[in-house]
Short mmCIF file of N, CA, C and O and ligand atoms in Angstrom, two decimals:
data_model
loop_
_atom_site.label_atom_id
_atom_site.label_comp_id
_atom_site.label_asym_id
_atom_site.label_seq_id
_atom_site.Cartn_x
_atom_site.Cartn_y
_atom_site.Cartn_z
N UNK Q 205 19.61 14.47 4.59
CA UNK Q 205 19.14 15.74 4.03
C UNK Q 205 17.65 15.92 4.35
O UNK Q 205 16.91 14.95 4.41
N UNK Q 206 17.26 17.19 4.53
CA UNK Q 206 15.85 17.49 4.80
C UNK Q 206 15.16 17.79 3.46
O UNK Q 206 15.59 18.71 2.74
N UNK Q 207 14.12 17.03 3.17
CA UNK Q 207 13.51 17.07 1.84
C UNK Q 207 12.01 17.35 1.97
O UNK Q 207 11.32 16.72 2.78
N UNK Q 208 11.52 18.28 1.14
CA UNK Q 208 10.08 18.54 1.05
C UNK Q 208 9.51 17.68 -0.08
O UNK Q 208 10.09 17.61 -1.16
N UNK Q 209 8.38 17.02 0.20
CA UNK Q 209 7.75 16.20 -0.84
C UNK Q 209 6.29 16.57 -0.99
O UNK Q 209 5.62 16.93 0.00
N UNK Q 210 5.79 16.44 -2.21
CA UNK Q 210 4.38 16.67 -2.45
C UNK Q 210 3.94 16.00 -3.73
O UNK Q 210 4.76 15.74 -4.62
N UNK Q 211 2.66 15.71 -3.81
CA UNK Q 211 2.10 15.12 -5.03
C UNK Q 211 0.63 15.49 -5.13
O UNK Q 211 0.02 15.94 -4.15
N UNK Q 212 0.09 15.26 -6.32
CA UNK Q 212 -1.37 15.25 -6.45
C UNK Q 212 -1.80 13.78 -6.42
O UNK Q 212 -0.99 12.88 -6.14
N UNK Q 213 -3.08 13.53 -6.74
CA UNK Q 213 -3.58 12.15 -6.74
C UNK Q 213 -2.86 11.28 -7.75
O UNK Q 213 -2.65 10.09 -7.52
N UNK Q 214 -2.45 11.88 -8.88
CA UNK Q 214 -1.77 11.12 -9.94
C UNK Q 214 -0.37 10.68 -9.55
O UNK Q 214 0.20 9.78 -10.18
N UNK Q 215 0.18 11.29 -8.51
CA UNK Q 215 1.53 10.94 -8.08
C UNK Q 215 1.59 10.42 -6.67
O UNK Q 215 2.67 10.17 -6.13
N UNK Q 216 0.42 10.21 -6.07
CA UNK Q 216 0.36 9.86 -4.64
C UNK Q 216 1.09 8.55 -4.31
O UNK Q 216 1.89 8.49 -3.37
N UNK Q 217 0.85 7.52 -5.10
CA UNK Q 217 1.45 6.20 -4.79
C UNK Q 217 2.97 6.26 -4.89
O UNK Q 217 3.68 5.75 -4.01
N UNK Q 218 3.48 6.90 -5.93
CA UNK Q 218 4.94 7.00 -6.08
C UNK Q 218 5.53 7.89 -5.00
O UNK Q 218 6.62 7.60 -4.48
N UNK Q 219 4.82 8.94 -4.61
CA UNK Q 219 5.31 9.81 -3.53
C UNK Q 219 5.48 9.01 -2.24
O UNK Q 219 6.49 9.13 -1.54
N UNK Q 220 4.52 8.14 -1.94
CA UNK Q 220 4.60 7.33 -0.73
C UNK Q 220 5.78 6.35 -0.80
O UNK Q 220 6.51 6.16 0.19
N UNK Q 221 5.97 5.74 -1.97
CA UNK Q 221 7.10 4.80 -2.16
C UNK Q 221 8.43 5.52 -1.98
O UNK Q 221 9.34 5.03 -1.30
N UNK Q 222 8.55 6.68 -2.60
CA UNK Q 222 9.79 7.47 -2.51
C UNK Q 222 10.05 7.92 -1.08
O UNK Q 222 11.19 7.88 -0.61
N UNK Q 223 9.00 8.34 -0.41
CA UNK Q 223 9.14 8.82 0.97
C UNK Q 223 9.71 7.70 1.86
O UNK Q 223 10.66 7.92 2.61
N UNK Q 224 9.14 6.50 1.77
CA UNK Q 224 9.64 5.37 2.57
C UNK Q 224 11.10 5.09 2.26
O UNK Q 224 11.92 4.90 3.16
N UNK Q 225 11.43 5.09 0.98
CA UNK Q 225 12.81 4.81 0.55
C UNK Q 225 13.78 5.85 1.11
O UNK Q 225 14.85 5.50 1.64
N UNK Q 226 13.41 7.09 1.02
CA UNK Q 226 14.31 8.16 1.47
C UNK Q 226 14.47 8.13 3.00
O UNK Q 226 15.58 8.31 3.51
N UNK Q 227 13.39 7.88 3.71
CA UNK Q 227 13.48 7.81 5.17
C UNK Q 227 14.32 6.61 5.61
O UNK Q 227 15.13 6.71 6.52
N UNK Q 228 14.15 5.48 4.91
CA UNK Q 228 14.97 4.29 5.22
C UNK Q 228 16.45 4.57 5.00
O UNK Q 228 17.30 3.95 5.61
N UNK Q 229 16.74 5.53 4.12
CA UNK Q 229 18.14 5.85 3.81
C UNK Q 229 18.64 7.08 4.58
O UNK Q 229 19.65 7.68 4.20
N UNK Q 230 17.92 7.45 5.63
CA UNK Q 230 18.43 8.47 6.55
C UNK Q 230 18.02 9.89 6.26
O UNK Q 230 18.45 10.81 6.96
N UNK Q 231 17.22 10.11 5.23
CA UNK Q 231 16.75 11.47 4.94
C UNK Q 231 15.56 11.81 5.84
O UNK Q 231 14.81 10.93 6.25
N UNK Q 232 15.40 13.11 6.09
CA UNK Q 232 14.22 13.58 6.82
C UNK Q 232 13.26 14.18 5.81
O UNK Q 232 13.64 15.08 5.05
N UNK Q 233 12.02 13.69 5.80
CA UNK Q 233 11.04 14.14 4.80
C UNK Q 233 9.94 14.94 5.49
O UNK Q 233 9.37 14.50 6.49
N UNK Q 234 9.66 16.14 4.94
CA UNK Q 234 8.43 16.84 5.31
C UNK Q 234 7.45 16.59 4.16
O UNK Q 234 7.71 16.97 3.02
N UNK Q 235 6.35 15.92 4.49
CA UNK Q 235 5.36 15.53 3.48
C UNK Q 235 4.22 16.55 3.47
O UNK Q 235 3.46 16.65 4.43
N UNK Q 236 4.12 17.29 2.37
CA UNK Q 236 3.09 18.32 2.25
C UNK Q 236 1.81 17.78 1.60
O UNK Q 236 0.93 18.56 1.23
N UNK Q 237 1.69 16.46 1.47
CA UNK Q 237 0.51 15.84 0.89
C UNK Q 237 0.64 15.71 -0.63
O UNK Q 237 1.70 16.02 -1.18
N UNK Q 238 -0.34 15.22 -1.25
CA UNK Q 238 -1.66 14.87 -0.77
C UNK Q 238 -1.62 13.56 0.02
O UNK Q 238 -0.62 12.82 -0.07
N UNK Q 239 -2.69 13.27 0.72
CA UNK Q 239 -2.69 12.14 1.63
C UNK Q 239 -3.53 10.96 1.17
O UNK Q 239 -3.78 10.04 1.95
N UNK Q 240 -3.99 11.00 -0.05
CA UNK Q 240 -4.83 9.90 -0.54
C UNK Q 240 -5.10 10.06 -2.02
O UNK Q 240 -4.59 10.99 -2.65
N UNK Q 241 -5.90 9.15 -2.59
CA UNK Q 241 -6.13 9.13 -4.04
C UNK Q 241 -7.21 10.09 -4.54
O UNK Q 241 -7.46 10.14 -5.75
N UNK Q 242 -7.84 10.87 -3.64
CA UNK Q 242 -8.88 11.80 -4.11
C UNK Q 242 -8.29 12.91 -4.96
O UNK Q 242 -7.18 13.38 -4.70
N UNK Q 243 -9.07 13.36 -5.92
CA UNK Q 243 -8.59 14.36 -6.87
C UNK Q 243 -8.30 15.71 -6.20
O UNK Q 243 -9.13 16.24 -5.46
N UNK Q 244 -7.10 16.23 -6.47
CA UNK Q 244 -6.67 17.54 -5.95
C UNK Q 244 -5.97 18.28 -7.08
O UNK Q 244 -5.75 17.73 -8.16
N UNK Q 245 -5.56 19.53 -6.81
CA UNK Q 245 -4.93 20.36 -7.83
C UNK Q 245 -3.43 20.46 -7.58
O UNK Q 245 -3.00 20.98 -6.54
N UNK Q 246 -2.63 20.00 -8.56
CA UNK Q 246 -1.17 19.92 -8.34
C UNK Q 246 -0.49 21.26 -8.03
O UNK Q 246 0.48 21.28 -7.26
N UNK Q 247 -0.98 22.43 -8.54
CA UNK Q 247 -0.25 23.66 -8.20
C UNK Q 247 -0.23 23.95 -6.69
O UNK Q 247 0.72 24.56 -6.20
N UNK Q 248 -1.27 23.50 -5.97
CA UNK Q 248 -1.32 23.74 -4.52
C UNK Q 248 -0.16 23.05 -3.81
O UNK Q 248 0.42 23.58 -2.86
N UNK Q 249 0.20 21.89 -4.30
CA UNK Q 249 1.28 21.10 -3.66
C UNK Q 249 2.65 21.58 -4.14
O UNK Q 249 3.61 21.61 -3.36
N UNK Q 250 2.72 21.99 -5.39
CA UNK Q 250 3.97 22.58 -5.90
C UNK Q 250 4.30 23.83 -5.07
O UNK Q 250 5.45 24.04 -4.67
N UNK Q 251 3.29 24.64 -4.80
CA UNK Q 251 3.51 25.87 -4.03
C UNK Q 251 4.03 25.57 -2.63
O UNK Q 251 5.01 26.17 -2.16
N UNK Q 252 3.41 24.62 -1.94
CA UNK Q 252 3.82 24.30 -0.56
C UNK Q 252 5.26 23.79 -0.53
O UNK Q 252 6.06 24.22 0.31
N UNK Q 253 5.58 22.87 -1.41
CA UNK Q 253 6.94 22.29 -1.43
C UNK Q 253 7.97 23.35 -1.80
O UNK Q 253 9.02 23.48 -1.15
N UNK Q 254 7.68 24.13 -2.82
CA UNK Q 254 8.67 25.11 -3.29
C UNK Q 254 8.88 26.23 -2.26
O UNK Q 254 10.01 26.70 -2.08
N UNK Q 255 7.84 26.64 -1.58
CA UNK Q 255 8.01 27.67 -0.54
C UNK Q 255 8.86 27.14 0.60
O UNK Q 255 9.64 27.88 1.20
N UNK Q 256 8.73 25.87 0.90
CA UNK Q 256 9.57 25.26 1.94
C UNK Q 256 11.04 25.30 1.51
O UNK Q 256 11.92 25.62 2.31
N UNK Q 257 11.31 25.00 0.25
CA UNK Q 257 12.70 25.00 -0.25
C UNK Q 257 13.25 26.42 -0.27
O UNK Q 257 14.36 26.68 0.22
N UNK Q 258 12.49 27.35 -0.80
CA UNK Q 258 12.97 28.74 -0.91
C UNK Q 258 13.21 29.35 0.47
O UNK Q 258 14.17 30.10 0.67
N UNK Q 259 12.39 29.00 1.44
CA UNK Q 259 12.55 29.56 2.80
C UNK Q 259 13.74 28.97 3.53
O UNK Q 259 14.16 29.50 4.56
N UNK Q 260 14.27 27.83 3.03
CA UNK Q 260 15.39 27.18 3.71
C UNK Q 260 14.96 26.15 4.73
O UNK Q 260 15.79 25.49 5.36
N UNK Q 261 13.63 25.97 4.88
CA UNK Q 261 13.13 24.93 5.80
C UNK Q 261 13.62 23.55 5.37
O UNK Q 261 13.91 22.69 6.20
N UNK Q 262 13.66 23.36 4.04
CA UNK Q 262 14.18 22.11 3.47
C UNK Q 262 15.21 22.46 2.41
O UNK Q 262 15.22 23.58 1.86
N UNK Q 263 16.07 21.48 2.12
CA UNK Q 263 17.17 21.73 1.18
C UNK Q 263 16.76 21.45 -0.27
O UNK Q 263 17.18 22.15 -1.19
N UNK Q 264 15.97 20.39 -0.45
CA UNK Q 264 15.54 20.02 -1.80
C UNK Q 264 14.05 19.64 -1.76
O UNK Q 264 13.53 19.30 -0.70
N UNK Q 265 13.43 19.69 -2.95
CA UNK Q 265 12.03 19.31 -3.06
C UNK Q 265 11.83 18.22 -4.09
O UNK Q 265 12.56 18.17 -5.09
N UNK Q 266 10.84 17.38 -3.84
CA UNK Q 266 10.46 16.35 -4.81
C UNK Q 266 8.95 16.44 -5.01
O UNK Q 266 8.18 16.41 -4.04
N UNK Q 267 8.55 16.57 -6.27
CA UNK Q 267 7.14 16.70 -6.63
C UNK Q 267 6.76 15.61 -7.62
O UNK Q 267 7.51 15.34 -8.57
N UNK Q 268 5.61 15.01 -7.40
CA UNK Q 268 5.15 13.94 -8.28
C UNK Q 268 3.71 14.20 -8.70
O UNK Q 268 2.85 14.48 -7.85
N UNK Q 269 3.44 14.13 -9.99
CA UNK Q 269 2.07 14.11 -10.49
C UNK Q 269 2.00 13.02 -11.54
O UNK Q 269 2.88 12.16 -11.61
N UNK Q 270 0.95 13.01 -12.34
CA UNK Q 270 0.81 11.93 -13.32
C UNK Q 270 1.96 11.92 -14.32
O UNK Q 270 2.58 10.89 -14.60
N UNK Q 271 2.25 13.09 -14.87
CA UNK Q 271 3.32 13.21 -15.86
C UNK Q 271 4.57 13.90 -15.31
O UNK Q 271 5.63 13.83 -15.94
N UNK Q 272 4.43 14.62 -14.23
CA UNK Q 272 5.51 15.49 -13.73
C UNK Q 272 5.51 16.85 -14.40
O UNK Q 272 6.18 17.78 -13.94
N UNK Q 273 4.75 16.98 -15.48
CA UNK Q 273 4.80 18.22 -16.27
C UNK Q 273 4.10 19.37 -15.54
O UNK Q 273 4.65 20.47 -15.42
N UNK Q 274 2.89 19.12 -15.06
CA UNK Q 274 2.16 20.18 -14.36
C UNK Q 274 2.94 20.68 -13.15
O UNK Q 274 3.05 21.89 -12.91
N UNK Q 275 3.50 19.74 -12.40
CA UNK Q 275 4.29 20.11 -11.22
C UNK Q 275 5.49 20.96 -11.63
O UNK Q 275 5.82 21.95 -10.96
N UNK Q 276 6.17 20.59 -12.70
CA UNK Q 276 7.38 21.33 -13.08
C UNK Q 276 7.02 22.72 -13.60
O UNK Q 276 7.73 23.69 -13.31
N UNK Q 277 5.92 22.83 -14.33
CA UNK Q 277 5.49 24.16 -14.80
C UNK Q 277 5.18 25.05 -13.61
O UNK Q 277 5.64 26.20 -13.53
N UNK Q 278 4.41 24.52 -12.67
CA UNK Q 278 4.02 25.31 -11.48
C UNK Q 278 5.25 25.67 -10.64
O UNK Q 278 5.41 26.83 -10.23
N UNK Q 279 6.11 24.71 -10.40
CA UNK Q 279 7.28 24.94 -9.53
C UNK Q 279 8.18 26.03 -10.10
O UNK Q 279 8.69 26.88 -9.36
N UNK Q 280 8.35 26.03 -11.41
CA UNK Q 280 9.27 27.00 -12.02
C UNK Q 280 8.70 28.42 -12.08
O UNK Q 280 9.40 29.34 -12.50
N UNK Q 281 7.46 28.59 -11.65
CA UNK Q 281 6.89 29.95 -11.53
C UNK Q 281 7.32 30.61 -10.22
O UNK Q 281 7.10 31.80 -10.03
N UNK Q 282 7.87 29.82 -9.31
CA UNK Q 282 8.18 30.34 -7.97
C UNK Q 282 9.63 30.80 -7.93
O UNK Q 282 10.55 30.06 -8.28
N UNK Q 283 9.80 32.05 -7.51
CA UNK Q 283 11.11 32.69 -7.48
C UNK Q 283 12.09 31.87 -6.65
O UNK Q 283 11.78 31.53 -5.50
N UNK Q 284 13.24 31.58 -7.24
CA UNK Q 284 14.27 30.84 -6.50
C UNK Q 284 14.24 29.35 -6.77
O UNK Q 284 15.15 28.63 -6.34
N UNK Q 285 13.20 28.89 -7.47
CA UNK Q 285 13.10 27.46 -7.77
C UNK Q 285 13.66 27.15 -9.15
O UNK Q 285 13.36 27.85 -10.14
N UNK Q 286 14.49 26.13 -9.21
CA UNK Q 286 14.95 25.57 -10.48
C UNK Q 286 14.52 24.10 -10.45
O UNK Q 286 15.18 23.26 -9.83
N UNK Q 287 13.39 23.83 -11.08
CA UNK Q 287 12.80 22.49 -11.02
C UNK Q 287 13.10 21.74 -12.31
O UNK Q 287 12.93 22.28 -13.41
N UNK Q 288 13.53 20.49 -12.17
CA UNK Q 288 13.85 19.64 -13.32
C UNK Q 288 12.87 18.47 -13.38
O UNK Q 288 12.70 17.75 -12.39
N UNK Q 289 12.26 18.30 -14.54
CA UNK Q 289 11.42 17.12 -14.79
C UNK Q 289 12.33 16.00 -15.23
O UNK Q 289 13.04 16.13 -16.25
N UNK Q 290 12.36 14.91 -14.48
CA UNK Q 290 13.36 13.86 -14.71
C UNK Q 290 12.72 12.52 -15.06
O UNK Q 290 11.72 12.12 -14.47
N UNK Q 291 13.38 11.82 -16.01
CA UNK Q 291 12.96 10.44 -16.33
C UNK Q 291 14.18 9.55 -16.58
O UNK Q 291 14.02 8.43 -17.06
N UNK Q 292 15.39 10.06 -16.29
CA UNK Q 292 16.59 9.22 -16.43
C UNK Q 292 17.64 9.65 -15.41
O UNK Q 292 17.64 10.79 -14.93
N UNK Q 293 18.56 8.73 -15.13
CA UNK Q 293 19.56 8.94 -14.09
C UNK Q 293 20.63 9.94 -14.54
O UNK Q 293 21.11 10.76 -13.74
N UNK Q 294 21.00 9.90 -15.82
CA UNK Q 294 22.02 10.84 -16.33
C UNK Q 294 21.57 12.29 -16.09
O UNK Q 294 22.34 13.12 -15.59
N UNK Q 295 20.33 12.59 -16.45
CA UNK Q 295 19.82 13.95 -16.28
C UNK Q 295 19.70 14.34 -14.82
O UNK Q 295 19.86 15.52 -14.47
N UNK Q 296 19.43 13.36 -13.95
CA UNK Q 296 19.34 13.65 -12.51
C UNK Q 296 20.67 14.18 -12.01
O UNK Q 296 20.72 15.14 -11.23
N UNK Q 297 21.77 13.57 -12.45
CA UNK Q 297 23.09 14.05 -12.04
C UNK Q 297 23.41 15.38 -12.72
O UNK Q 297 23.87 16.34 -12.09
N UNK Q 298 23.16 15.45 -14.02
CA UNK Q 298 23.54 16.64 -14.79
C UNK Q 298 22.80 17.89 -14.33
O UNK Q 298 23.37 18.98 -14.30
N UNK Q 299 21.54 17.74 -13.95
CA UNK Q 299 20.80 18.94 -13.55
C UNK Q 299 21.27 19.47 -12.20
O UNK Q 299 21.17 20.66 -11.93
N UNK Q 300 21.82 18.62 -11.36
CA UNK Q 300 22.46 19.10 -10.13
C UNK Q 300 23.80 19.75 -10.48
O UNK Q 300 24.11 20.84 -10.01
N UNK Q 301 24.61 19.08 -11.29
CA UNK Q 301 25.95 19.56 -11.59
C UNK Q 301 25.92 20.87 -12.38
O UNK Q 301 26.73 21.76 -12.13
N UNK Q 302 25.02 20.99 -13.33
CA UNK Q 302 25.04 22.13 -14.25
C UNK Q 302 23.99 23.20 -13.93
O UNK Q 302 24.25 24.38 -14.11
N UNK Q 303 22.78 22.77 -13.52
CA UNK Q 303 21.68 23.73 -13.32
C UNK Q 303 21.44 24.06 -11.85
O UNK Q 303 20.57 24.89 -11.55
N UNK Q 304 22.14 23.37 -10.95
CA UNK Q 304 21.90 23.54 -9.51
C UNK Q 304 20.40 23.43 -9.21
O UNK Q 304 19.85 24.23 -8.43
N UNK Q 305 19.74 22.46 -9.83
CA UNK Q 305 18.30 22.28 -9.61
C UNK Q 305 18.05 22.01 -8.13
O UNK Q 305 18.78 21.24 -7.49
N UNK Q 306 17.02 22.65 -7.59
CA UNK Q 306 16.69 22.43 -6.17
C UNK Q 306 15.37 21.68 -5.98
O UNK Q 306 15.01 21.36 -4.84
N UNK Q 307 14.70 21.39 -7.07
CA UNK Q 307 13.47 20.58 -7.03
C UNK Q 307 13.51 19.60 -8.20
O UNK Q 307 13.93 19.97 -9.30
N UNK Q 308 13.12 18.36 -7.95
CA UNK Q 308 12.96 17.40 -9.05
C UNK Q 308 11.50 16.98 -9.13
O UNK Q 308 10.80 16.86 -8.11
N UNK Q 309 11.05 16.77 -10.36
CA UNK Q 309 9.66 16.39 -10.61
C UNK Q 309 9.64 15.05 -11.34
O UNK Q 309 10.50 14.79 -12.20
N UNK Q 310 8.68 14.23 -10.99
CA UNK Q 310 8.54 12.91 -11.60
C UNK Q 310 7.09 12.68 -12.02
O UNK Q 310 6.17 13.21 -11.39
N UNK Q 311 6.91 11.85 -13.04
CA UNK Q 311 5.58 11.44 -13.46
C UNK Q 311 5.34 9.99 -13.10
O UNK Q 311 6.01 9.10 -13.62
N UNK Q 312 4.38 9.76 -12.20
CA UNK Q 312 4.10 8.37 -11.79
C UNK Q 312 3.61 7.52 -12.95
O UNK Q 312 3.82 6.31 -12.98
N UNK Q 313 2.94 8.17 -13.93
CA UNK Q 313 2.42 7.41 -15.07
C UNK Q 313 3.46 7.23 -16.16
O UNK Q 313 3.18 6.68 -17.22
N UNK Q 314 4.67 7.75 -15.91
CA UNK Q 314 5.73 7.74 -16.93
C UNK Q 314 6.90 6.86 -16.50
O UNK Q 314 7.44 6.09 -17.30
N UNK Q 315 7.30 7.00 -15.24
CA UNK Q 315 8.52 6.35 -14.73
C UNK Q 315 8.14 5.29 -13.71
O UNK Q 315 7.36 5.55 -12.79
N UNK Q 316 8.69 4.08 -13.84
CA UNK Q 316 8.45 3.01 -12.87
C UNK Q 316 9.10 3.33 -11.53
O UNK Q 316 10.04 4.14 -11.46
N UNK Q 317 8.62 2.67 -10.49
CA UNK Q 317 9.10 2.97 -9.14
C UNK Q 317 10.60 2.70 -8.99
O UNK Q 317 11.31 3.48 -8.35
N UNK Q 318 11.09 1.62 -9.57
CA UNK Q 318 12.51 1.29 -9.43
C UNK Q 318 13.40 2.36 -10.01
O UNK Q 318 14.37 2.80 -9.37
N UNK Q 319 13.07 2.82 -11.19
CA UNK Q 319 13.84 3.90 -11.82
C UNK Q 319 13.69 5.20 -11.05
O UNK Q 319 14.65 5.94 -10.86
N UNK Q 320 12.50 5.46 -10.57
CA UNK Q 320 12.25 6.70 -9.81
C UNK Q 320 13.15 6.78 -8.57
O UNK Q 320 13.69 7.84 -8.26
N UNK Q 321 13.33 5.66 -7.88
CA UNK Q 321 14.19 5.66 -6.69
C UNK Q 321 15.64 5.94 -7.08
O UNK Q 321 16.34 6.69 -6.39
N UNK Q 322 16.09 5.36 -8.19
CA UNK Q 322 17.47 5.61 -8.65
C UNK Q 322 17.66 7.07 -9.04
O UNK Q 322 18.69 7.68 -8.76
N UNK Q 323 16.66 7.63 -9.70
CA UNK Q 323 16.71 9.05 -10.10
C UNK Q 323 16.80 9.94 -8.86
O UNK Q 323 17.64 10.85 -8.79
N UNK Q 324 15.98 9.66 -7.87
CA UNK Q 324 15.99 10.48 -6.64
C UNK Q 324 17.34 10.35 -5.92
O UNK Q 324 17.91 11.36 -5.48
N UNK Q 325 17.85 9.14 -5.82
CA UNK Q 325 19.15 8.94 -5.15
C UNK Q 325 20.26 9.72 -5.86
O UNK Q 325 21.11 10.34 -5.22
N UNK Q 326 20.25 9.67 -7.18
CA UNK Q 326 21.29 10.37 -7.96
C UNK Q 326 21.16 11.89 -7.81
O UNK Q 326 22.15 12.60 -7.63
N UNK Q 327 19.94 12.37 -7.87
CA UNK Q 327 19.67 13.81 -7.72
C UNK Q 327 20.16 14.30 -6.36
O UNK Q 327 20.83 15.34 -6.25
N UNK Q 328 19.84 13.55 -5.31
CA UNK Q 328 20.14 14.01 -3.94
C UNK Q 328 21.61 13.88 -3.58
O UNK Q 328 22.09 14.57 -2.69
N UNK Q 329 22.33 13.02 -4.29
CA UNK Q 329 23.75 12.81 -3.95
C UNK Q 329 24.70 13.58 -4.87
O UNK Q 329 25.91 13.56 -4.65
N UNK Q 330 24.19 14.23 -5.87
CA UNK Q 330 25.05 14.96 -6.81
C UNK Q 330 25.16 16.42 -6.41
O UNK Q 330 24.23 17.01 -5.88
N UNK Q 331 26.33 16.99 -6.68
CA UNK Q 331 26.63 18.37 -6.26
C UNK Q 331 26.73 19.31 -7.45
O UNK Q 331 27.19 18.92 -8.52
N UNK Q 332 26.37 20.57 -7.21
CA UNK Q 332 26.56 21.62 -8.23
C UNK Q 332 28.06 21.84 -8.45
O UNK Q 332 28.83 21.92 -7.50
N UNK Q 333 28.47 21.93 -9.72
CA UNK Q 333 29.90 22.07 -10.03
C UNK Q 333 30.39 23.51 -9.98
O UNK Q 333 31.59 23.75 -9.97
N UNK Q 334 29.48 24.48 -10.00
CA UNK Q 334 29.91 25.89 -9.97
C UNK Q 334 30.67 26.24 -11.24
O UNK Q 334 30.30 25.81 -12.34
N UNK Q 335 31.73 27.04 -11.09
CA UNK Q 335 32.57 27.41 -12.24
C UNK Q 335 31.77 28.07 -13.34
O UNK Q 335 30.97 28.98 -13.09
N UNK Q 336 31.96 27.58 -14.57
CA UNK Q 336 31.29 28.20 -15.73
C UNK Q 336 29.76 28.15 -15.62
O UNK Q 336 29.06 28.93 -16.26
N UNK Q 337 29.26 27.22 -14.80
CA UNK Q 337 27.80 27.10 -14.68
C UNK Q 337 27.19 28.20 -13.82
O UNK Q 337 26.01 28.51 -13.95
N UNK Q 338 28.00 28.80 -12.95
CA UNK Q 338 27.47 29.79 -12.01
C UNK Q 338 26.92 31.01 -12.74
O UNK Q 338 25.86 31.54 -12.38
N UNK Q 339 27.64 31.47 -13.76
CA UNK Q 339 27.17 32.67 -14.45
C UNK Q 339 25.85 32.41 -15.20
O UNK Q 339 25.04 33.31 -15.39
N UNK Q 340 25.64 31.15 -15.57
CA UNK Q 340 24.38 30.80 -16.25
C UNK Q 340 23.22 30.79 -15.25
O UNK Q 340 22.09 31.21 -15.57
N UNK Q 341 23.51 30.31 -14.05
CA UNK Q 341 22.48 30.35 -13.00
C UNK Q 341 22.15 31.80 -12.66
O UNK Q 341 20.99 32.16 -12.47
N UNK Q 342 23.20 32.64 -12.62
CA UNK Q 342 22.97 34.07 -12.35
C UNK Q 342 22.05 34.67 -13.42
O UNK Q 342 21.19 35.51 -13.12
N UNK Q 343 22.22 34.25 -14.66
CA UNK Q 343 21.37 34.76 -15.75
C UNK Q 343 19.93 34.29 -15.59
O UNK Q 343 18.98 35.02 -15.89
N UNK Q 344 19.76 33.05 -15.12
CA UNK Q 344 18.40 32.56 -14.85
C UNK Q 344 17.76 33.40 -13.74
O UNK Q 344 16.59 33.80 -13.84
N UNK Q 345 18.56 33.67 -12.70
CA UNK Q 345 18.04 34.47 -11.58
C UNK Q 345 17.63 35.86 -12.06
O UNK Q 345 16.59 36.38 -11.64
N UNK Q 346 18.41 36.44 -12.99
CA UNK Q 346 18.06 37.78 -13.54
C UNK Q 346 16.74 37.71 -14.31
O UNK Q 346 15.96 38.67 -14.30
N UNK Q 347 16.48 36.59 -14.97
CA UNK Q 347 15.22 36.46 -15.72
C UNK Q 347 14.01 36.58 -14.78
O UNK Q 347 12.95 37.06 -15.19
N UNK Q 348 14.20 36.15 -13.53
CA UNK Q 348 13.10 36.23 -12.57
C UNK Q 348 12.74 37.66 -12.22
O UNK Q 348 11.65 37.95 -11.76
N UNK Q 349 13.73 38.56 -12.40
CA UNK Q 349 13.51 39.95 -12.00
C UNK Q 349 12.78 40.76 -13.07
O UNK Q 349 12.29 41.85 -12.80
N UNK Q 350 12.68 40.22 -14.27
CA UNK Q 350 12.06 40.98 -15.38
C UNK Q 350 10.56 40.68 -15.51
O UNK Q 350 10.08 39.67 -15.10
C1 LIG E 567 -4.07 14.57 -13.06
O1 LIG E 567 -5.00 13.81 -13.77
C2 LIG E 567 -2.94 14.97 -13.99
O2 LIG E 567 -3.37 15.93 -14.89
C3 LIG E 567 -1.76 15.47 -13.20
O3 LIG E 567 -1.36 14.50 -12.29
C4 LIG E 567 -0.52 15.83 -13.98
O4 LIG E 567 -0.16 14.81 -14.85
C5 LIG E 567 -0.51 17.15 -14.61
O5 LIG E 567 0.48 17.57 -15.23
#
């Protein structure tokens, strides 16, 4: 799968770990930065990753900051993005199956690297179930129009 990734300084180390893991497992990653530990603003990276997903350049996005909260708030401002802040494997599967989430957010200061890799694997391998969930996604999409 083609995946857009981005982080701020608070999520840089975990972003690099995740990127290596995903590439080793056959995914193609477009890395939108940041490229080091210097302080940057997370909305800039949320915007780059989410625009890549919405345009169809990439299929899913992964955003990492210190808590994952800033990234998820910023990502969900972008039309067409359904971003889930994740800290467990159950929710990683459920948000794909029920919410058709297209971006996942993680907090490097919250979730250890081992768990983060499991969360990403579960998110990327789980499918939207459609059915009764589709009309709820349609309602979310309508909220964007108001
Ligand atoms: C940066 O210090 C920190 O505020 C950021 O990474 C993130 O946690 C914001 O939500």
